[in-house]
Amino acid sequence: MSSSFLPATTESIAQALEAKDPSEAISILYRVLGDPSSSPEALRMKEQAITNLTDLLRQENRAEDLRSLLTQLRPFFSLIPKAKTAKIVRGIIDSVAKIPGTSELQISLCKEMVQWTRDEKRTFLRQRIEARLATLLMESKEYSQALSLLNGLIKEVRRLDDKLLLVDIDLLESKLHFSLRNLPKAKAALTAARTAANAIYVPPAQQGAIDLQSGILHAEEKDYKTAYSYFFEAFESFNALEDPKAVFSLKYMLLCKIMVSQADDVAGIISSKAGLQYLGPDLDAMKAVADAHSKRSLKLFETALRDYKAQLEEDPIVHRHLSSLYDTLLEQNLCRLIEPFSRVEIAHIAELIELPIDHVERKMSQMILDKKFAGTLDQGAGCLVIFDDPKTDAIYPATLETISNVGKVV
C-alpha cells in the first residue's frame, strides 16, 4: 500500500471509478486502503475499495497482486466482523480462481490462509477454505492428500452440524472416491450428501451438482434410463442459472440416449429450444457419435473420435462409456461379416470393416476367448476358421429336469 494515503471517503472511491486507466484506479484504491482511520464510515469505504480493487486486479489478470492483497489486509480483518472477513477472503480466492492457469497459486494461497485462520482461531472460515483446498487438490489429481484433508474436516463439521457445508464436503468426497474408482464409497458419500440436503434449503446450483453426480454414478452402473433423468434434472437447474455446467449435463443426456440405442432422439434434443442455446463442439461431437451409431459405422465412429478428441477422449466420463460402445459396435460388425464364412482371410475382413489387420486379429482372438463365436485363428495362413455351433442334445437337460421333479415328489 502506498505511504501517501487518500482518505477513505465516497469522493476517493468515485475518483478511482472515474480514472481512465485501470492501473491508475488500482493505485488510488491502494492509497484509500492505506488510510489509518478506523471509524465506521472509513471501514465501510475500505470494504467498498477492496471489492473494486479485487475486480480490477482480476480483470488485469494480476493473480500475484491478489495474493499479496490478502496478506496486506490481515491487520484490517481484525477491525471488522468475522462474517465480513470471511466474505472478503472467499471473494478474493474466487477472483484468483477466475484467472486462467493459477491452480498452483490457488493451492498455495489456500494453504497460507488455512494456517492464518488456525492462528486466528477462525473455525468457520478455515473449514470453508479447507473444503476449497480439497477441491483444488482433487482437480490437480492429488487424491490421497485431498481425502486425508476431507476425513478430518467431515468429523469436525458433523460435530458442529453445519448442514450446508456438510452437503458440499459429502459431494466432494463422492467425486473423489469416483475418481479413485471406488464406487461403493462414492455412492455412500452421495447418499450422505442427499440426506443432509433434504434437511435444509439447498441452492439450485448445489442441487444441480448433486443430480449431476447421481447421474454419473447411475451411468457407471449401466442404468442409463435413471442416469438420463438425473442429468435432465441437473440440466434444468444449471440452465435456469445460465451455469456453464449445463452443457455438460446436456452432453451426458445425449450420451445416455446413445448408450440405450436411441441415437435417433439425439438430433431432436439438440434442435429443441433448450438445446439450441448450447450449440457448439460438445453437442456436435455427440451428434457425430449418434450418426455413427445409427449407421453402425466404425469408420464414422473413429472419425468422430479423431475430430472431437477434446470433447470425447479427454472427458473421462464420456470416454469410458464410448470405449464400451465402440467394443460392442465392433463385435456386432465382426459377427455380421464372418457369419457367411466357414474359413476367411483376416485381411479380407479387415478390408470389409475398414480397420487395420492387427486390430481386427486382436479383437477376433479376444472374441474367441470370450466365447462370442466358436472358431480359431490360423495365423500361419492368415485365416480365421469358424466352427459350426455344436448341437446340444436336448435329452440331457430334459432328463435332469425329470430327476429333480421326481426328487420333489419323493
mmCIF file of C-alpha atoms in Angstrom:
data_model
loop_
_atom_site.group_PDB
_atom_site.id
_atom_site.type_symbol
_atom_site.label_atom_id
_atom_site.label_comp_id
_atom_site.label_asym_id
_atom_site.label_seq_id
_atom_site.Cartn_x
_atom_site.Cartn_y
_atom_site.Cartn_z
ATOM 1 C CA MET A 1 0.000 0.000 0.000
ATOM 2 C CA SER A 2 1.212 3.498 -0.799
ATOM 3 C CA SER A 3 2.573 5.678 2.049
ATOM 4 C CA SER A 4 0.756 8.796 0.721
ATOM 5 C CA PHE A 5 -2.744 7.635 1.590
ATOM 6 C CA LEU A 6 -6.095 9.035 0.473
ATOM 7 C CA PRO A 7 -8.928 9.450 2.987
ATOM 8 C CA ALA A 8 -11.412 6.549 2.859
ATOM 9 C CA THR A 9 -14.388 8.575 1.647
ATOM 10 C CA THR A 10 -17.026 8.365 -1.101
ATOM 11 C CA GLU A 11 -15.065 11.015 -3.076
ATOM 12 C CA SER A 12 -11.912 8.847 -3.148
ATOM 13 C CA ILE A 13 -13.902 5.816 -4.379
ATOM 14 C CA ALA A 14 -15.569 7.997 -7.054
ATOM 15 C CA GLN A 15 -12.122 9.275 -8.107
ATOM 16 C CA ALA A 16 -10.967 5.678 -8.633
ATOM 17 C CA LEU A 17 -14.093 4.849 -10.664
ATOM 18 C CA GLU A 18 -13.555 7.892 -12.893
ATOM 19 C CA ALA A 19 -9.895 7.039 -13.596
ATOM 20 C CA LYS A 20 -9.347 6.378 -17.319
ATOM 21 C CA ASP A 21 -6.569 3.824 -16.850
ATOM 22 C CA PRO A 22 -7.109 0.622 -14.737
ATOM 23 C CA SER A 23 -3.587 0.894 -13.237
ATOM 24 C CA GLU A 24 -4.369 4.470 -12.081
ATOM 25 C CA ALA A 25 -7.642 3.267 -10.476
ATOM 26 C CA ILE A 26 -5.756 0.413 -8.746
ATOM 27 C CA SER A 27 -3.159 2.880 -7.398
ATOM 28 C CA ILE A 28 -5.909 5.171 -5.989
ATOM 29 C CA LEU A 29 -7.674 2.237 -4.291
ATOM 30 C CA TYR A 30 -4.410 1.052 -2.696
ATOM 31 C CA ARG A 31 -3.939 4.571 -1.288
ATOM 32 C CA VAL A 32 -7.517 4.508 0.108
ATOM 33 C CA LEU A 33 -6.700 1.237 1.911
ATOM 34 C CA GLY A 34 -3.630 2.968 3.396
ATOM 35 C CA ASP A 35 -5.865 5.378 5.368
ATOM 36 C CA PRO A 36 -5.125 4.709 9.097
ATOM 37 C CA SER A 37 -8.632 5.830 10.165
ATOM 38 C CA SER A 38 -10.802 3.094 11.723
ATOM 39 C CA SER A 39 -14.104 4.960 12.024
ATOM 40 C CA PRO A 40 -17.242 3.002 10.959
ATOM 41 C CA GLU A 41 -17.586 5.160 7.807
ATOM 42 C CA ALA A 42 -13.901 4.685 6.856
ATOM 43 C CA LEU A 43 -14.178 0.899 7.366
ATOM 44 C CA ARG A 44 -17.273 0.786 5.151
ATOM 45 C CA MET A 45 -15.472 2.729 2.393
ATOM 46 C CA LYS A 46 -12.436 0.441 2.674
ATOM 47 C CA GLU A 47 -14.699 -2.593 2.185
ATOM 48 C CA GLN A 48 -16.036 -0.958 -0.986
ATOM 49 C CA ALA A 49 -12.453 -0.192 -2.091
ATOM 50 C CA ILE A 50 -11.441 -3.856 -1.530
ATOM 51 C CA THR A 51 -14.362 -5.076 -3.679
ATOM 52 C CA ASN A 52 -13.490 -2.652 -6.522
ATOM 53 C CA LEU A 53 -9.762 -3.409 -6.264
ATOM 54 C CA THR A 54 -10.383 -7.185 -6.376
ATOM 55 C CA ASP A 55 -12.481 -6.801 -9.554
ATOM 56 C CA LEU A 56 -9.844 -4.614 -11.241
ATOM 57 C CA LEU A 57 -6.949 -6.945 -10.367
ATOM 58 C CA ARG A 58 -8.955 -9.911 -11.696
ATOM 59 C CA GLN A 59 -9.702 -8.097 -14.965
ATOM 60 C CA GLU A 60 -5.975 -7.309 -15.319
ATOM 61 C CA ASN A 61 -5.095 -10.987 -14.536
ATOM 62 C CA ARG A 62 -2.815 -9.909 -11.667
ATOM 63 C CA ALA A 63 -3.120 -13.073 -9.549
ATOM 64 C CA GLU A 64 0.071 -12.445 -7.512
ATOM 65 C CA ASP A 65 -1.196 -8.961 -6.555
ATOM 66 C CA LEU A 66 -4.459 -10.518 -5.319
ATOM 67 C CA ARG A 67 -2.434 -12.943 -3.211
ATOM 68 C CA SER A 68 -0.322 -10.142 -1.672
ATOM 69 C CA LEU A 69 -3.520 -8.104 -1.111
ATOM 70 C CA LEU A 70 -4.830 -10.856 1.188
ATOM 71 C CA THR A 71 -1.620 -10.682 3.245
ATOM 72 C CA GLN A 72 -1.718 -6.852 3.386
ATOM 73 C CA LEU A 73 -5.341 -6.858 4.594
ATOM 74 C CA ARG A 74 -4.705 -9.015 7.687
ATOM 75 C CA PRO A 75 -4.479 -6.034 10.120
ATOM 76 C CA PHE A 76 -7.733 -4.681 8.595
ATOM 77 C CA PHE A 77 -9.511 -8.029 9.236
ATOM 78 C CA SER A 78 -9.016 -7.584 12.998
ATOM 79 C CA LEU A 79 -11.113 -4.372 12.820
ATOM 80 C CA ILE A 80 -14.200 -5.795 11.046
ATOM 81 C CA PRO A 81 -16.695 -8.572 11.987
ATOM 82 C CA LYS A 82 -15.650 -12.189 11.272
ATOM 83 C CA ALA A 83 -18.532 -12.735 8.819
ATOM 84 C CA LYS A 84 -17.340 -9.787 6.678
ATOM 85 C CA THR A 85 -13.754 -11.094 6.831
ATOM 86 C CA ALA A 86 -14.954 -14.490 5.577
ATOM 87 C CA LYS A 87 -16.865 -12.824 2.723
ATOM 88 C CA ILE A 88 -13.825 -10.744 1.622
ATOM 89 C CA VAL A 89 -11.352 -13.663 1.859
ATOM 90 C CA ARG A 90 -13.611 -16.016 -0.113
ATOM 91 C CA GLY A 91 -14.291 -13.250 -2.676
ATOM 92 C CA ILE A 92 -10.547 -12.745 -3.300
ATOM 93 C CA ILE A 93 -9.906 -16.516 -3.553
ATOM 94 C CA ASP A 94 -12.829 -16.780 -6.045
ATOM 95 C CA SER A 95 -11.319 -13.932 -8.088
ATOM 96 C CA VAL A 96 -7.941 -15.722 -8.266
ATOM 97 C CA ALA A 97 -9.813 -18.860 -9.455
ATOM 98 C CA LYS A 98 -11.286 -16.886 -12.395
ATOM 99 C CA ILE A 99 -7.772 -16.106 -13.711
ATOM 100 C CA PRO A 100 -6.645 -18.960 -16.032
ATOM 101 C CA GLY A 101 -3.572 -21.067 -15.187
ATOM 102 C CA THR A 102 -3.485 -20.244 -11.452
ATOM 103 C CA SER A 103 -4.235 -23.678 -9.920
ATOM 104 C CA GLU A 104 -0.799 -23.928 -8.204
ATOM 105 C CA LEU A 105 -1.140 -20.368 -6.876
ATOM 106 C CA GLN A 106 -4.663 -21.109 -5.572
ATOM 107 C CA ILE A 107 -3.424 -24.204 -3.678
ATOM 108 C CA SER A 108 -0.550 -22.305 -2.012
ATOM 109 C CA LEU A 109 -2.880 -19.343 -1.266
ATOM 110 C CA CYS A 110 -5.457 -21.650 0.389
ATOM 111 C CA LYS A 111 -2.702 -23.336 2.457
ATOM 112 C CA GLU A 112 -1.472 -19.901 3.636
ATOM 113 C CA MET A 113 -4.992 -18.820 4.590
ATOM 114 C CA VAL A 114 -5.699 -22.130 6.410
ATOM 115 C CA GLN A 115 -2.584 -21.519 8.536
ATOM 116 C CA TRP A 116 -3.651 -17.909 9.228
ATOM 117 C CA THR A 117 -7.221 -18.957 10.201
ATOM 118 C CA ARG A 118 -5.778 -21.599 12.570
ATOM 119 C CA ASP A 119 -3.576 -18.968 14.252
ATOM 120 C CA GLU A 120 -6.524 -16.547 14.474
ATOM 121 C CA LYS A 121 -8.921 -19.357 15.619
ATOM 122 C CA ARG A 122 -11.431 -18.551 12.835
ATOM 123 C CA THR A 123 -13.020 -22.014 12.574
ATOM 124 C CA PHE A 124 -15.956 -21.125 10.265
ATOM 125 C CA LEU A 125 -13.668 -19.577 7.620
ATOM 126 C CA ARG A 126 -10.986 -22.278 7.969
ATOM 127 C CA GLN A 127 -13.467 -25.100 7.270
ATOM 128 C CA ARG A 128 -14.650 -23.429 4.059
ATOM 129 C CA ILE A 129 -11.107 -22.736 2.843
ATOM 130 C CA GLU A 130 -10.120 -26.356 3.628
ATOM 131 C CA ALA A 131 -13.108 -27.594 1.579
ATOM 132 C CA ARG A 132 -11.958 -25.314 -1.278
ATOM 133 C CA LEU A 133 -8.380 -26.634 -0.916
ATOM 134 C CA ALA A 134 -9.635 -30.244 -1.114
ATOM 135 C CA THR A 135 -11.471 -29.382 -4.374
ATOM 136 C CA LEU A 136 -8.290 -27.860 -5.838
ATOM 137 C CA LEU A 137 -6.219 -30.895 -4.786
ATOM 138 C CA MET A 138 -8.772 -33.201 -6.467
ATOM 139 C CA GLU A 139 -8.563 -31.139 -9.690
ATOM 140 C CA SER A 140 -4.756 -31.470 -9.517
ATOM 141 C CA LYS A 141 -5.210 -35.283 -9.134
ATOM 142 C CA GLU A 142 -3.715 -35.237 -5.589
ATOM 143 C CA TYR A 143 -6.444 -37.661 -4.493
ATOM 144 C CA SER A 144 -4.858 -39.163 -1.349
ATOM 145 C CA GLN A 145 -3.928 -35.700 0.002
ATOM 146 C CA ALA A 146 -7.467 -34.419 -0.667
ATOM 147 C CA LEU A 147 -9.037 -37.463 1.037
ATOM 148 C CA SER A 148 -6.895 -37.177 4.179
ATOM 149 C CA LEU A 149 -7.835 -33.466 4.420
ATOM 150 C CA LEU A 150 -11.555 -34.281 3.972
ATOM 151 C CA ASN A 151 -11.580 -37.110 6.541
ATOM 152 C CA GLY A 152 -10.610 -34.730 9.354
ATOM 153 C CA LEU A 153 -12.918 -31.998 8.076
ATOM 154 C CA ILE A 154 -16.003 -34.272 7.878
ATOM 155 C CA LYS A 155 -15.701 -35.314 11.559
ATOM 156 C CA GLU A 156 -15.367 -31.671 12.623
ATOM 157 C CA VAL A 157 -18.313 -30.413 10.515
ATOM 158 C CA ARG A 158 -20.581 -33.312 11.623
ATOM 159 C CA ARG A 159 -19.863 -32.431 15.233
ATOM 160 C CA LEU A 160 -20.859 -28.796 14.549
ATOM 161 C CA ASP A 161 -23.842 -29.975 12.416
ATOM 162 C CA ASP A 162 -23.204 -27.381 9.667
ATOM 163 C CA LYS A 163 -25.556 -28.992 7.117
ATOM 164 C CA LEU A 164 -24.803 -26.684 4.147
ATOM 165 C CA LEU A 165 -21.034 -27.243 4.357
ATOM 166 C CA LEU A 166 -21.640 -30.959 5.023
ATOM 167 C CA VAL A 167 -23.516 -31.278 1.700
ATOM 168 C CA ASP A 168 -20.518 -29.734 -0.103
ATOM 169 C CA ILE A 169 -17.998 -31.986 1.650
ATOM 170 C CA ASP A 170 -20.001 -35.212 1.145
ATOM 171 C CA LEU A 171 -20.459 -34.372 -2.549
ATOM 172 C CA LEU A 172 -16.726 -33.689 -2.901
ATOM 173 C CA GLU A 173 -15.940 -36.983 -1.141
ATOM 174 C CA SER A 174 -18.230 -38.806 -3.591
ATOM 175 C CA LYS A 175 -16.359 -37.247 -6.554
ATOM 176 C CA LEU A 176 -13.009 -38.202 -5.006
ATOM 177 C CA HIS A 177 -13.991 -41.852 -4.483
ATOM 178 C CA PHE A 178 -15.405 -41.946 -8.018
ATOM 179 C CA SER A 179 -12.080 -40.639 -9.376
ATOM 180 C CA LEU A 180 -10.358 -43.455 -7.446
ATOM 181 C CA ARG A 181 -12.879 -45.953 -8.952
ATOM 182 C CA ASN A 182 -14.280 -46.838 -5.513
ATOM 183 C CA LEU A 183 -17.989 -46.896 -6.483
ATOM 184 C CA PRO A 184 -19.486 -48.248 -3.198
ATOM 185 C CA LYS A 185 -17.866 -45.416 -1.190
ATOM 186 C CA ALA A 186 -18.794 -42.850 -3.874
ATOM 187 C CA LYS A 187 -22.463 -43.932 -3.605
ATOM 188 C CA ALA A 188 -22.363 -43.896 0.210
ATOM 189 C CA ALA A 189 -20.953 -40.340 0.250
ATOM 190 C CA LEU A 190 -23.577 -39.193 -2.270
ATOM 191 C CA THR A 191 -26.366 -40.710 -0.126
ATOM 192 C CA ALA A 192 -24.967 -38.786 2.877
ATOM 193 C CA ALA A 193 -24.986 -35.571 0.795
ATOM 194 C CA ARG A 194 -28.629 -36.170 -0.233
ATOM 195 C CA THR A 195 -29.655 -36.869 3.389
ATOM 196 C CA ALA A 196 -28.043 -33.617 4.592
ATOM 197 C CA ALA A 197 -29.568 -31.705 1.636
ATOM 198 C CA ASN A 198 -33.085 -32.944 2.472
ATOM 199 C CA ALA A 199 -32.898 -31.316 5.922
ATOM 200 C CA ILE A 200 -32.160 -27.780 4.641
ATOM 201 C CA TYR A 201 -32.754 -25.418 1.723
ATOM 202 C CA VAL A 202 -30.119 -26.186 -0.899
ATOM 203 C CA PRO A 203 -29.233 -23.538 -3.547
ATOM 204 C CA PRO A 204 -30.196 -24.644 -7.111
ATOM 205 C CA ALA A 205 -26.518 -24.810 -8.220
ATOM 206 C CA GLN A 206 -25.699 -27.246 -5.409
ATOM 207 C CA GLN A 207 -28.822 -29.335 -6.131
ATOM 208 C CA GLY A 208 -27.766 -29.469 -9.781
ATOM 209 C CA ALA A 209 -24.294 -30.699 -8.747
ATOM 210 C CA ILE A 210 -25.875 -33.481 -6.620
ATOM 211 C CA ASP A 211 -28.116 -34.564 -9.545
ATOM 212 C CA LEU A 212 -25.159 -34.492 -11.945
ATOM 213 C CA GLN A 213 -23.088 -36.736 -9.646
ATOM 214 C CA SER A 214 -26.107 -39.094 -9.199
ATOM 215 C CA GLY A 215 -26.427 -39.371 -12.991
ATOM 216 C CA ILE A 216 -22.705 -40.130 -13.378
ATOM 217 C CA LEU A 217 -22.866 -42.942 -10.773
ATOM 218 C CA HIS A 218 -26.011 -44.486 -12.313
ATOM 219 C CA ALA A 219 -24.435 -44.347 -15.781
ATOM 220 C CA GLU A 220 -21.382 -46.134 -14.362
ATOM 221 C CA GLU A 221 -23.709 -48.974 -13.274
ATOM 222 C CA LYS A 222 -25.183 -49.064 -16.818
ATOM 223 C CA ASP A 223 -28.565 -47.810 -15.555
ATOM 224 C CA TYR A 224 -28.779 -45.247 -18.362
ATOM 225 C CA LYS A 225 -32.519 -44.515 -18.076
ATOM 226 C CA THR A 226 -32.235 -43.396 -14.432
ATOM 227 C CA ALA A 227 -28.986 -41.558 -15.257
ATOM 228 C CA TYR A 228 -30.797 -39.676 -18.051
ATOM 229 C CA SER A 229 -33.494 -38.436 -15.654
ATOM 230 C CA TYR A 230 -30.831 -37.184 -13.181
ATOM 231 C CA PHE A 231 -28.875 -35.449 -15.961
ATOM 232 C CA PHE A 232 -32.135 -33.830 -17.112
ATOM 233 C CA GLU A 233 -32.783 -32.501 -13.565
ATOM 234 C CA ALA A 234 -29.199 -31.176 -13.386
ATOM 235 C CA PHE A 235 -29.599 -29.551 -16.814
ATOM 236 C CA GLU A 236 -32.815 -27.808 -15.708
ATOM 237 C CA SER A 237 -31.066 -26.388 -12.601
ATOM 238 C CA PHE A 238 -27.940 -25.201 -14.440
ATOM 239 C CA ASN A 239 -29.913 -23.876 -17.424
ATOM 240 C CA ALA A 240 -32.065 -21.686 -15.154
ATOM 241 C CA LEU A 241 -28.875 -20.232 -13.618
ATOM 242 C CA GLU A 242 -27.126 -19.959 -17.021
ATOM 243 C CA ASP A 243 -24.293 -22.006 -15.498
ATOM 244 C CA PRO A 244 -21.647 -23.346 -17.973
ATOM 245 C CA LYS A 245 -22.137 -26.840 -16.419
ATOM 246 C CA ALA A 246 -25.494 -27.017 -18.263
ATOM 247 C CA VAL A 247 -23.711 -28.022 -21.486
ATOM 248 C CA PHE A 248 -22.053 -30.984 -19.698
ATOM 249 C CA SER A 249 -25.415 -32.160 -18.321
ATOM 250 C CA LEU A 250 -26.880 -31.934 -21.843
ATOM 251 C CA LYS A 251 -23.885 -33.802 -23.286
ATOM 252 C CA TYR A 252 -24.321 -36.646 -20.761
ATOM 253 C CA MET A 253 -28.079 -36.753 -21.519
ATOM 254 C CA LEU A 254 -27.223 -37.351 -25.199
ATOM 255 C CA LEU A 255 -24.644 -39.984 -24.166
ATOM 256 C CA CYS A 256 -27.365 -41.895 -22.258
ATOM 257 C CA LYS A 257 -29.636 -41.816 -25.326
ATOM 258 C CA ILE A 258 -26.813 -43.246 -27.492
ATOM 259 C CA MET A 259 -25.970 -45.962 -24.914
ATOM 260 C CA VAL A 260 -29.599 -47.242 -24.845
ATOM 261 C CA SER A 261 -29.622 -47.392 -28.689
ATOM 262 C CA GLN A 262 -31.925 -44.360 -29.043
ATOM 263 C CA ALA A 263 -29.427 -42.370 -31.115
ATOM 264 C CA ASP A 264 -32.270 -41.085 -33.341
ATOM 265 C CA ASP A 265 -33.545 -38.952 -30.398
ATOM 266 C CA VAL A 266 -30.238 -37.023 -30.219
ATOM 267 C CA ALA A 267 -30.994 -34.702 -33.175
ATOM 268 C CA GLY A 268 -34.423 -33.894 -31.653
ATOM 269 C CA ILE A 269 -32.919 -32.935 -28.257
ATOM 270 C CA ILE A 270 -30.230 -30.764 -29.903
ATOM 271 C CA SER A 271 -32.782 -28.939 -32.071
ATOM 272 C CA SER A 272 -35.124 -28.305 -29.082
ATOM 273 C CA LYS A 273 -35.383 -24.778 -27.627
ATOM 274 C CA ALA A 274 -33.085 -25.625 -24.693
ATOM 275 C CA GLY A 275 -30.572 -27.477 -26.883
ATOM 276 C CA LEU A 276 -30.200 -24.649 -29.414
ATOM 277 C CA GLN A 277 -28.786 -22.357 -26.684
ATOM 278 C CA TYR A 278 -25.796 -24.654 -26.230
ATOM 279 C CA LEU A 279 -24.857 -25.412 -29.833
ATOM 280 C CA GLY A 280 -21.111 -25.882 -30.088
ATOM 281 C CA PRO A 281 -18.327 -28.502 -30.343
ATOM 282 C CA ASP A 282 -19.651 -30.573 -27.374
ATOM 283 C CA LEU A 283 -23.064 -31.144 -28.967
ATOM 284 C CA ASP A 284 -21.531 -31.564 -32.448
ATOM 285 C CA ALA A 285 -19.326 -34.337 -31.031
ATOM 286 C CA MET A 286 -22.324 -36.215 -29.582
ATOM 287 C CA LYS A 287 -24.262 -35.754 -32.839
ATOM 288 C CA ALA A 288 -21.352 -37.282 -34.812
ATOM 289 C CA VAL A 289 -21.259 -40.279 -32.418
ATOM 290 C CA ALA A 290 -25.053 -40.688 -32.691
ATOM 291 C CA ASP A 291 -24.831 -40.685 -36.524
ATOM 292 C CA ALA A 292 -22.058 -43.311 -36.427
ATOM 293 C CA HIS A 293 -24.109 -45.458 -34.034
ATOM 294 C CA SER A 294 -27.281 -45.156 -36.158
ATOM 295 C CA LYS A 295 -25.369 -46.245 -39.278
ATOM 296 C CA ARG A 296 -23.409 -48.884 -37.308
ATOM 297 C CA SER A 297 -20.286 -47.455 -38.980
ATOM 298 C CA LEU A 298 -16.983 -47.913 -37.176
ATOM 299 C CA LYS A 299 -15.246 -45.652 -39.684
ATOM 300 C CA LEU A 300 -17.601 -42.742 -38.825
ATOM 301 C CA PHE A 301 -17.154 -43.558 -35.130
ATOM 302 C CA GLU A 302 -13.352 -43.341 -35.397
ATOM 303 C CA THR A 303 -13.619 -40.132 -37.440
ATOM 304 C CA ALA A 304 -15.792 -38.597 -34.686
ATOM 305 C CA LEU A 305 -13.283 -39.661 -32.003
ATOM 306 C CA ARG A 306 -10.449 -38.121 -34.021
ATOM 307 C CA ASP A 307 -12.248 -34.871 -34.972
ATOM 308 C CA TYR A 308 -13.636 -34.228 -31.475
ATOM 309 C CA LYS A 309 -10.781 -35.561 -29.364
ATOM 310 C CA ALA A 310 -11.055 -32.806 -26.721
ATOM 311 C CA GLN A 311 -14.814 -33.340 -26.252
ATOM 312 C CA LEU A 312 -14.828 -37.173 -26.329
ATOM 313 C CA GLU A 313 -11.407 -38.617 -25.467
ATOM 314 C CA GLU A 314 -10.402 -36.023 -22.862
ATOM 315 C CA ASP A 315 -13.713 -36.150 -20.957
ATOM 316 C CA PRO A 316 -13.129 -39.234 -18.716
ATOM 317 C CA ILE A 317 -16.857 -39.979 -18.253
ATOM 318 C CA VAL A 318 -17.733 -39.846 -21.977
ATOM 319 C CA HIS A 319 -14.513 -41.687 -22.911
ATOM 320 C CA ARG A 320 -15.243 -44.624 -20.579
ATOM 321 C CA HIS A 321 -18.752 -45.185 -21.968
ATOM 322 C CA LEU A 322 -17.776 -44.661 -25.591
ATOM 323 C CA SER A 323 -14.977 -47.250 -25.239
ATOM 324 C CA SER A 324 -17.534 -49.912 -24.245
ATOM 325 C CA LEU A 325 -19.895 -48.698 -27.025
ATOM 326 C CA TYR A 326 -17.061 -48.950 -29.587
ATOM 327 C CA ASP A 327 -16.259 -52.512 -28.446
ATOM 328 C CA THR A 328 -19.922 -53.550 -28.729
ATOM 329 C CA LEU A 329 -20.222 -51.972 -32.189
ATOM 330 C CA LEU A 330 -17.010 -53.646 -33.365
ATOM 331 C CA GLU A 331 -18.158 -57.072 -32.115
ATOM 332 C CA GLN A 332 -21.575 -56.737 -33.801
ATOM 333 C CA ASN A 333 -19.979 -55.721 -37.112
ATOM 334 C CA LEU A 334 -17.417 -58.542 -37.000
ATOM 335 C CA CYS A 335 -20.073 -61.166 -36.161
ATOM 336 C CA ARG A 336 -22.196 -59.932 -39.086
ATOM 337 C CA LEU A 337 -19.247 -60.056 -41.526
ATOM 338 C CA ILE A 338 -17.951 -63.541 -40.596
ATOM 339 C CA GLU A 339 -21.434 -65.147 -40.489
ATOM 340 C CA PRO A 340 -21.458 -66.380 -44.153
ATOM 341 C CA PHE A 341 -17.976 -67.936 -43.959
ATOM 342 C CA SER A 342 -16.512 -71.169 -42.615
ATOM 343 C CA ARG A 343 -12.935 -70.032 -43.460
ATOM 344 C CA VAL A 344 -11.977 -66.465 -44.354
ATOM 345 C CA GLU A 345 -8.790 -64.393 -44.672
ATOM 346 C CA ILE A 346 -8.322 -61.876 -41.844
ATOM 347 C CA ALA A 347 -7.105 -59.325 -44.435
ATOM 348 C CA HIS A 348 -10.470 -59.638 -46.257
ATOM 349 C CA ILE A 349 -12.448 -58.986 -43.037
ATOM 350 C CA ALA A 350 -10.149 -56.018 -42.232
ATOM 351 C CA GLU A 351 -10.790 -54.627 -45.719
ATOM 352 C CA LEU A 352 -14.580 -55.006 -45.347
ATOM 353 C CA ILE A 353 -14.632 -53.339 -41.919
ATOM 354 C CA GLU A 354 -12.007 -50.707 -42.934
ATOM 355 C CA LEU A 355 -9.714 -51.263 -39.954
ATOM 356 C CA PRO A 356 -6.015 -52.297 -39.612
ATOM 357 C CA ILE A 357 -5.365 -56.095 -39.831
ATOM 358 C CA ASP A 358 -3.581 -56.343 -36.427
ATOM 359 C CA HIS A 359 -6.514 -54.505 -34.770
ATOM 360 C CA VAL A 360 -9.057 -56.958 -36.286
ATOM 361 C CA GLU A 361 -6.888 -60.008 -35.438
ATOM 362 C CA ARG A 362 -6.528 -58.916 -31.800
ATOM 363 C CA LYS A 363 -10.279 -58.317 -31.442
ATOM 364 C CA MET A 364 -11.143 -61.695 -33.011
ATOM 365 C CA SER A 365 -8.833 -63.598 -30.665
ATOM 366 C CA GLN A 366 -10.485 -61.770 -27.727
ATOM 367 C CA MET A 367 -13.971 -62.687 -29.025
ATOM 368 C CA ILE A 368 -12.981 -66.372 -29.389
ATOM 369 C CA LEU A 369 -11.679 -66.396 -25.789
ATOM 370 C CA ASP A 370 -14.889 -64.686 -24.598
ATOM 371 C CA LYS A 371 -16.872 -67.396 -26.493
ATOM 372 C CA LYS A 372 -18.674 -64.824 -28.647
ATOM 373 C CA PHE A 373 -18.317 -67.346 -31.500
ATOM 374 C CA ALA A 374 -16.639 -70.757 -31.969
ATOM 375 C CA GLY A 375 -13.504 -70.657 -34.131
ATOM 376 C CA THR A 376 -9.717 -70.452 -34.250
ATOM 377 C CA LEU A 377 -7.107 -68.171 -35.827
ATOM 378 C CA ASP A 378 -4.726 -69.837 -38.289
ATOM 379 C CA GLN A 379 -2.004 -67.210 -38.099
ATOM 380 C CA GLY A 380 0.342 -69.122 -40.431
ATOM 381 C CA ALA A 381 -2.189 -68.859 -43.266
ATOM 382 C CA GLY A 382 -3.614 -65.545 -42.006
ATOM 383 C CA CYS A 383 -7.096 -67.056 -41.847
ATOM 384 C CA LEU A 384 -9.978 -67.342 -39.430
ATOM 385 C CA VAL A 385 -11.582 -70.787 -39.222
ATOM 386 C CA ILE A 386 -15.184 -70.749 -37.942
ATOM 387 C CA PHE A 387 -16.593 -73.926 -36.380
ATOM 388 C CA ASP A 388 -20.211 -74.992 -36.643
ATOM 389 C CA ASP A 389 -22.174 -74.433 -33.449
ATOM 390 C CA PRO A 390 -22.152 -77.749 -31.569
ATOM 391 C CA LYS A 391 -25.720 -79.062 -31.289
ATOM 392 C CA THR A 392 -26.551 -79.841 -27.679
ATOM 393 C CA ASP A 393 -28.643 -82.945 -27.197
ATOM 394 C CA ALA A 394 -31.995 -81.939 -25.689
ATOM 395 C CA ILE A 395 -32.362 -85.286 -23.863
ATOM 396 C CA TYR A 396 -29.849 -84.473 -21.107
ATOM 397 C CA PRO A 397 -31.471 -81.253 -19.767
ATOM 398 C CA ALA A 398 -34.911 -82.977 -20.015
ATOM 399 C CA THR A 399 -33.606 -85.995 -18.011
ATOM 400 C CA LEU A 400 -32.112 -83.734 -15.336
ATOM 401 C CA GLU A 401 -35.411 -81.864 -15.025
ATOM 402 C CA THR A 402 -37.340 -85.155 -14.685
ATOM 403 C CA ILE A 403 -34.967 -86.409 -11.962
ATOM 404 C CA SER A 404 -35.303 -83.133 -9.986
ATOM 405 C CA ASN A 405 -39.106 -83.299 -10.249
ATOM 406 C CA VAL A 406 -39.141 -86.925 -9.091
ATOM 407 C CA GLY A 407 -36.928 -85.903 -6.171
ATOM 408 C CA LYS A 408 -39.556 -83.333 -5.117
ATOM 409 C CA VAL A 409 -42.350 -85.946 -5.343
ATOM 410 C CA VAL A 410 -40.415 -88.463 -3.224
#
